[in-house]
C-alpha positions as a LaTeX table, in Angstrom:
\begin{tabular}{lrrr}
\hline
Residue & $x$ (\AA) & $y$ (\AA) & $z$ (\AA) \\
\hline
Met1 & 50.33 & 38.56 & 26.67 \\
Gly2 & 47.77 & 36.52 & 24.77 \\
Phe3 & 44.18 & 35.99 & 25.79 \\
Pro4 & 42.70 & 32.57 & 26.73 \\
Arg5 & 41.57 & 30.63 & 23.68 \\
Ser6 & 37.90 & 29.83 & 23.32 \\
Lys7 & 36.71 & 26.28 & 22.76 \\
Arg8 & 33.66 & 27.50 & 20.85 \\
Pro9 & 33.87 & 26.35 & 17.18 \\
Asn10 & 33.65 & 28.79 & 14.23 \\
Arg11 & 34.16 & 31.78 & 16.49 \\
Thr12 & 36.07 & 34.63 & 14.84 \\
Arg13 & 39.50 & 35.14 & 16.37 \\
Ala14 & 40.57 & 38.77 & 16.23 \\
Val15 & 43.74 & 40.56 & 17.21 \\
Gly16 & 43.10 & 44.07 & 18.45 \\
Tyr17 & 45.38 & 46.83 & 17.23 \\
Ile18 & 45.60 & 50.20 & 18.99 \\
Arg19 & 47.87 & 53.17 & 18.36 \\
Val20 & 48.56 & 56.71 & 19.53 \\
Ser21 & 51.13 & 59.06 & 18.05 \\
Thr22 & 50.94 & 61.93 & 20.56 \\
Asp23 & 49.77 & 62.60 & 24.10 \\
Gln24 & 47.24 & 65.09 & 22.72 \\
Gln25 & 45.21 & 62.26 & 21.19 \\
Ala26 & 44.11 & 61.27 & 24.68 \\
Asp27 & 42.06 & 64.46 & 24.78 \\
Arg28 & 40.03 & 63.26 & 21.78 \\
Gly29 & 39.15 & 59.89 & 23.26 \\
Leu30 & 41.99 & 58.14 & 21.47 \\
Ser31 & 44.12 & 57.21 & 24.46 \\
Leu32 & 45.40 & 53.65 & 24.57 \\
Ser33 & 43.13 & 52.83 & 27.50 \\
Ala34 & 40.08 & 54.23 & 25.68 \\
Gln35 & 40.90 & 52.26 & 22.53 \\
Arg36 & 41.53 & 49.10 & 24.52 \\
Ala37 & 38.14 & 49.44 & 26.23 \\
Lys38 & 36.33 & 49.95 & 22.91 \\
Val39 & 38.06 & 46.97 & 21.32 \\
Arg40 & 37.10 & 44.72 & 24.22 \\
Ala41 & 33.52 & 45.98 & 24.28 \\
Tyr42 & 33.12 & 45.41 & 20.52 \\
Ala43 & 34.54 & 41.90 & 20.78 \\
Lys44 & 32.19 & 41.04 & 23.63 \\
Leu45 & 29.16 & 42.51 & 21.87 \\
His46 & 29.81 & 40.58 & 18.64 \\
Asp47 & 30.98 & 37.34 & 20.29 \\
Ile48 & 34.51 & 37.63 & 18.92 \\
Glu49 & 37.44 & 35.83 & 20.51 \\
Leu50 & 40.07 & 38.47 & 21.25 \\
Val51 & 43.38 & 36.61 & 21.05 \\
Asp52 & 45.55 & 39.65 & 21.80 \\
Ile53 & 45.72 & 43.44 & 21.73 \\
Leu54 & 48.85 & 44.83 & 20.09 \\
Val55 & 50.04 & 48.36 & 20.75 \\
Asp56 & 52.08 & 50.99 & 18.91 \\
Ala57 & 52.56 & 53.86 & 21.34 \\
Gly58 & 53.99 & 57.18 & 20.21 \\
Leu59 & 54.24 & 56.09 & 16.56 \\
Ser60 & 52.91 & 58.04 & 13.60 \\
Ala61 & 50.64 & 56.56 & 10.93 \\
Thr62 & 52.88 & 57.91 & 8.17 \\
Thr63 & 54.48 & 54.48 & 7.78 \\
Leu64 & 53.24 & 50.91 & 7.91 \\
Glu65 & 56.55 & 49.76 & 9.39 \\
Arg66 & 55.35 & 49.69 & 12.99 \\
Pro67 & 56.15 & 46.73 & 15.27 \\
Gly68 & 52.62 & 46.25 & 16.56 \\
Leu69 & 50.97 & 46.51 & 13.15 \\
Gln70 & 53.50 & 44.22 & 11.50 \\
Arg71 & 52.96 & 41.64 & 14.24 \\
Ala72 & 49.18 & 41.84 & 13.72 \\
Leu73 & 49.59 & 41.32 & 9.98 \\
Gln74 & 51.93 & 38.42 & 10.67 \\
Met75 & 49.28 & 36.81 & 12.87 \\
Leu76 & 46.84 & 37.01 & 9.95 \\
Arg77 & 49.34 & 35.41 & 7.57 \\
Arg78 & 50.09 & 32.61 & 10.04 \\
Arg79 & 46.38 & 32.04 & 10.70 \\
Glu80 & 46.90 & 32.84 & 14.37 \\
Ala81 & 44.00 & 35.29 & 13.99 \\
Asp82 & 41.15 & 35.64 & 11.52 \\
Ala83 & 40.75 & 39.40 & 11.74 \\
Ile84 & 42.28 & 42.67 & 12.87 \\
Leu85 & 40.04 & 44.81 & 15.07 \\
Val86 & 40.62 & 48.58 & 15.32 \\
Val87 & 38.69 & 51.47 & 16.81 \\
Ala88 & 39.03 & 53.48 & 13.58 \\
Leu89 & 40.73 & 53.08 & 10.21 \\
Asp90 & 43.10 & 55.96 & 10.97 \\
Arg91 & 44.62 & 53.79 & 13.71 \\
Leu92 & 45.92 & 51.62 & 10.85 \\
Thr93 & 47.00 & 54.47 & 8.59 \\
Arg94 & 46.14 & 58.01 & 7.57 \\
Ser95 & 47.46 & 57.49 & 4.05 \\
Val96 & 45.00 & 56.61 & 1.29 \\
His97 & 47.83 & 54.92 & $-0.59$ \\
Asp98 & 48.91 & 52.81 & 2.39 \\
Leu99 & 45.30 & 51.89 & 3.14 \\
Gly100 & 44.97 & 50.63 & $-0.41$ \\
Leu101 & 48.09 & 48.49 & 0.05 \\
Leu102 & 46.76 & 47.03 & 3.29 \\
Leu103 & 43.38 & 46.20 & 1.80 \\
Lys104 & 44.99 & 44.54 & $-1.20$ \\
Lys105 & 47.61 & 42.53 & 0.68 \\
Ala106 & 45.88 & 41.64 & 3.92 \\
Phe107 & 42.10 & 41.90 & 3.66 \\
Arg108 & 41.09 & 40.68 & 0.22 \\
Asp109 & 40.39 & 37.26 & $-1.26$ \\
Gly110 & 39.97 & 35.59 & 2.12 \\
Arg111 & 43.39 & 36.60 & 3.44 \\
Gly112 & 41.91 & 38.14 & 6.58 \\
Glu113 & 39.00 & 40.15 & 7.91 \\
Leu114 & 38.96 & 43.79 & 8.97 \\
Leu115 & 36.76 & 45.08 & 11.79 \\
Ser116 & 36.51 & 48.79 & 12.59 \\
Val117 & 34.35 & 50.09 & 15.42 \\
Asn118 & 33.81 & 53.72 & 14.38 \\
Glu119 & 33.20 & 53.06 & 10.68 \\
Ser120 & 31.05 & 49.96 & 11.38 \\
Ile121 & 33.18 & 47.93 & 8.98 \\
Asp122 & 32.92 & 44.16 & 9.20 \\
Thr123 & 34.28 & 42.35 & 6.15 \\
Arg124 & 32.75 & 39.07 & 7.33 \\
Ser125 & 29.46 & 40.34 & 5.88 \\
Ala126 & 28.57 & 41.01 & 2.24 \\
Ala127 & 27.93 & 44.68 & 3.05 \\
Gly128 & 31.29 & 44.95 & 4.78 \\
Arg129 & 33.10 & 43.37 & 1.84 \\
Leu130 & 31.34 & 45.74 & $-0.55$ \\
Leu131 & 32.30 & 48.75 & 1.57 \\
Ile132 & 35.94 & 47.70 & 1.81 \\
His133 & 35.99 & 47.08 & $-1.96$ \\
Ile134 & 34.72 & 50.62 & $-2.53$ \\
Ile135 & 37.29 & 52.06 & $-0.13$ \\
Gly136 & 40.03 & 50.06 & $-1.82$ \\
Ser137 & 38.92 & 51.20 & $-5.27$ \\
Val138 & 38.94 & 54.82 & $-4.13$ \\
Ala139 & 42.44 & 54.32 & $-2.70$ \\
Glu140 & 43.67 & 52.85 & $-6.00$ \\
Trp141 & 42.03 & 55.69 & $-7.94$ \\
Glu142 & 43.66 & 58.30 & $-5.70$ \\
Ser143 & 47.04 & 56.59 & $-6.06$ \\
Ser144 & 46.68 & 56.54 & $-9.86$ \\
Arg145 & 45.60 & 60.18 & $-9.87$ \\
Ile146 & 48.67 & 61.17 & $-7.86$ \\
Gly147 & 50.85 & 59.21 & $-10.29$ \\
Glu148 & 49.26 & 60.95 & $-13.28$ \\
Arg149 & 49.76 & 64.38 & $-11.73$ \\
Thr150 & 53.38 & 63.56 & $-10.92$ \\
Ser151 & 54.05 & 62.32 & $-14.47$ \\
Ala152 & 52.43 & 65.42 & $-15.95$ \\
Ala153 & 54.52 & 67.66 & $-13.70$ \\
Met154 & 57.71 & 65.82 & $-14.69$ \\
Arg155 & 56.89 & 66.17 & $-18.39$ \\
Glu156 & 56.26 & 69.88 & $-17.94$ \\
Leu157 & 59.60 & 70.31 & $-16.17$ \\
Lys158 & 61.35 & 68.50 & $-19.01$ \\
Thr159 & 59.77 & 70.75 & $-21.64$ \\
Gln160 & 61.14 & 73.70 & $-19.66$ \\
Gly161 & 64.62 & 72.18 & $-19.67$ \\
Arg162 & 64.43 & 71.63 & $-15.91$ \\
Tyr163 & 66.29 & 68.93 & $-14.03$ \\
Thr164 & 63.96 & 66.16 & $-12.79$ \\
Gly165 & 66.42 & 64.08 & $-10.79$ \\
Gly166 & 68.77 & 61.20 & $-11.46$ \\
Ile167 & 71.59 & 61.16 & $-14.00$ \\
Thr168 & 71.31 & 63.90 & $-16.60$ \\
Lys169 & 70.74 & 62.44 & $-20.03$ \\
Phe170 & 73.54 & 62.35 & $-22.55$ \\
Gly171 & 73.95 & 65.68 & $-24.31$ \\
Phe172 & 73.16 & 67.85 & $-21.29$ \\
Glu173 & 74.63 & 68.91 & $-17.97$ \\
Leu174 & 73.13 & 70.47 & $-14.87$ \\
Gly175 & 73.52 & 74.24 & $-14.78$ \\
Pro176 & 74.95 & 76.29 & $-11.89$ \\
Asp177 & 71.46 & 76.88 & $-10.45$ \\
Gly178 & 71.00 & 73.13 & $-9.94$ \\
Gln179 & 67.65 & 73.24 & $-11.76$ \\
His180 & 68.13 & 73.87 & $-15.46$ \\
Leu181 & 69.87 & 71.67 & $-18.03$ \\
His182 & 72.37 & 73.08 & $-20.49$ \\
Pro183 & 73.56 & 71.41 & $-23.73$ \\
Val184 & 77.08 & 69.97 & $-23.88$ \\
Pro185 & 78.35 & 70.67 & $-27.44$ \\
Arg186 & 80.59 & 67.59 & $-27.69$ \\
Glu187 & 77.82 & 65.25 & $-26.53$ \\
Gln188 & 75.21 & 67.02 & $-28.65$ \\
Ala189 & 77.35 & 66.35 & $-31.73$ \\
Ile190 & 77.45 & 62.63 & $-30.87$ \\
Val191 & 73.68 & 62.57 & $-30.35$ \\
Ala192 & 73.10 & 64.23 & $-33.73$ \\
Arg193 & 75.49 & 61.80 & $-35.46$ \\
Ala194 & 73.86 & 58.75 & $-33.85$ \\
Arg195 & 70.41 & 59.87 & $-34.97$ \\
Glu196 & 71.72 & 60.61 & $-38.44$ \\
Leu197 & 73.12 & 57.07 & $-38.72$ \\
Arg198 & 69.86 & 55.63 & $-37.44$ \\
Ala199 & 67.96 & 57.55 & $-40.11$ \\
Leu200 & 70.21 & 55.88 & $-42.68$ \\
Gly201 & 68.98 & 52.48 & $-41.47$ \\
Leu202 & 71.91 & 51.31 & $-39.35$ \\
Thr203 & 71.23 & 49.05 & $-36.37$ \\
Met204 & 72.14 & 50.13 & $-32.84$ \\
Arg205 & 75.15 & 47.83 & $-32.89$ \\
Glu206 & 76.32 & 49.21 & $-36.22$ \\
Ile207 & 75.90 & 52.78 & $-34.94$ \\
Ala208 & 77.95 & 51.98 & $-31.83$ \\
Leu209 & 80.75 & 50.52 & $-33.96$ \\
Arg210 & 80.69 & 53.47 & $-36.38$ \\
Leu211 & 80.83 & 55.99 & $-33.53$ \\
Glu212 & 83.76 & 54.12 & $-31.99$ \\
Val213 & 85.64 & 54.21 & $-35.29$ \\
Glu214 & 84.93 & 57.94 & $-35.57$ \\
Gly215 & 86.39 & 58.50 & $-32.10$ \\
Ala216 & 83.17 & 59.26 & $-30.20$ \\
Arg217 & 83.40 & 58.55 & $-26.48$ \\
Gly218 & 80.98 & 58.56 & $-23.59$ \\
Arg219 & 81.36 & 60.42 & $-20.31$ \\
Ser220 & 83.63 & 57.72 & $-18.95$ \\
Gly221 & 86.01 & 58.20 & $-21.87$ \\
Arg222 & 85.13 & 54.78 & $-23.26$ \\
Pro223 & 83.29 & 53.89 & $-26.50$ \\
Leu224 & 79.52 & 53.99 & $-26.27$ \\
Arg225 & 77.84 & 50.62 & $-25.82$ \\
Glu226 & 74.84 & 49.45 & $-27.84$ \\
Gly227 & 72.43 & 50.09 & $-24.95$ \\
Gln228 & 73.72 & 53.64 & $-24.50$ \\
Val229 & 73.32 & 54.32 & $-28.21$ \\
Gln230 & 69.75 & 53.04 & $-28.07$ \\
Arg231 & 68.89 & 55.47 & $-25.26$ \\
Ile232 & 70.55 & 58.35 & $-27.09$ \\
Val233 & 68.66 & 57.67 & $-30.30$ \\
Arg234 & 65.26 & 57.17 & $-28.67$ \\
Glu235 & 65.28 & 59.94 & $-26.07$ \\
Glu236 & 63.45 & 63.10 & $-26.98$ \\
Ala237 & 65.52 & 66.23 & $-27.08$ \\
Ala238 & 64.99 & 68.37 & $-24.01$ \\
\hline
\end{tabular}
């Protein structure tokens, strides 16, 4: 149920968002009633119009797809509220990556304001905007760092001839252990021939036509298409 609207002009309208994932959180002062009380007290102290308090009870912060949170974000997009007010940032999410997404999509460039009681975050102020920019930059950096580590790990697996998921590239098949790749002689011969023709200066289309004439076939039993030939020629040998 919504709260009565204020007639006072230029007053920030905030939607409170509270969440608990387990009953044990009540023991740490994170019960729904405790969060609700803190949200109301903060709004009263800072003269904020609290238009509603949305709740996600018994839901983990491992995903942003929570009914209460999505409704709060929708209220920002529809200009039904100017800000989202939480007791702590971990009520929104515990993921650095997801926090970065939220900051980028919902709380930057005037899209909406973020107010957090415990962290003293108020993006209506210059200091608050600076702090949220720093937090967002750290989130982006962490996301990039994770991506770099993942890419490096995938490259290392490939150099070891390990399977990294998806369709095995032409010339190899997945071994009995489900981890290592083994060469397929027939396909390896086609790969070698395609690269040989490329070295002679033939285009991808010309290579595909030459392979078809020579009887080379893909895994489906059909002639290799130009795009398939391009991947075969350009992929590094495992």
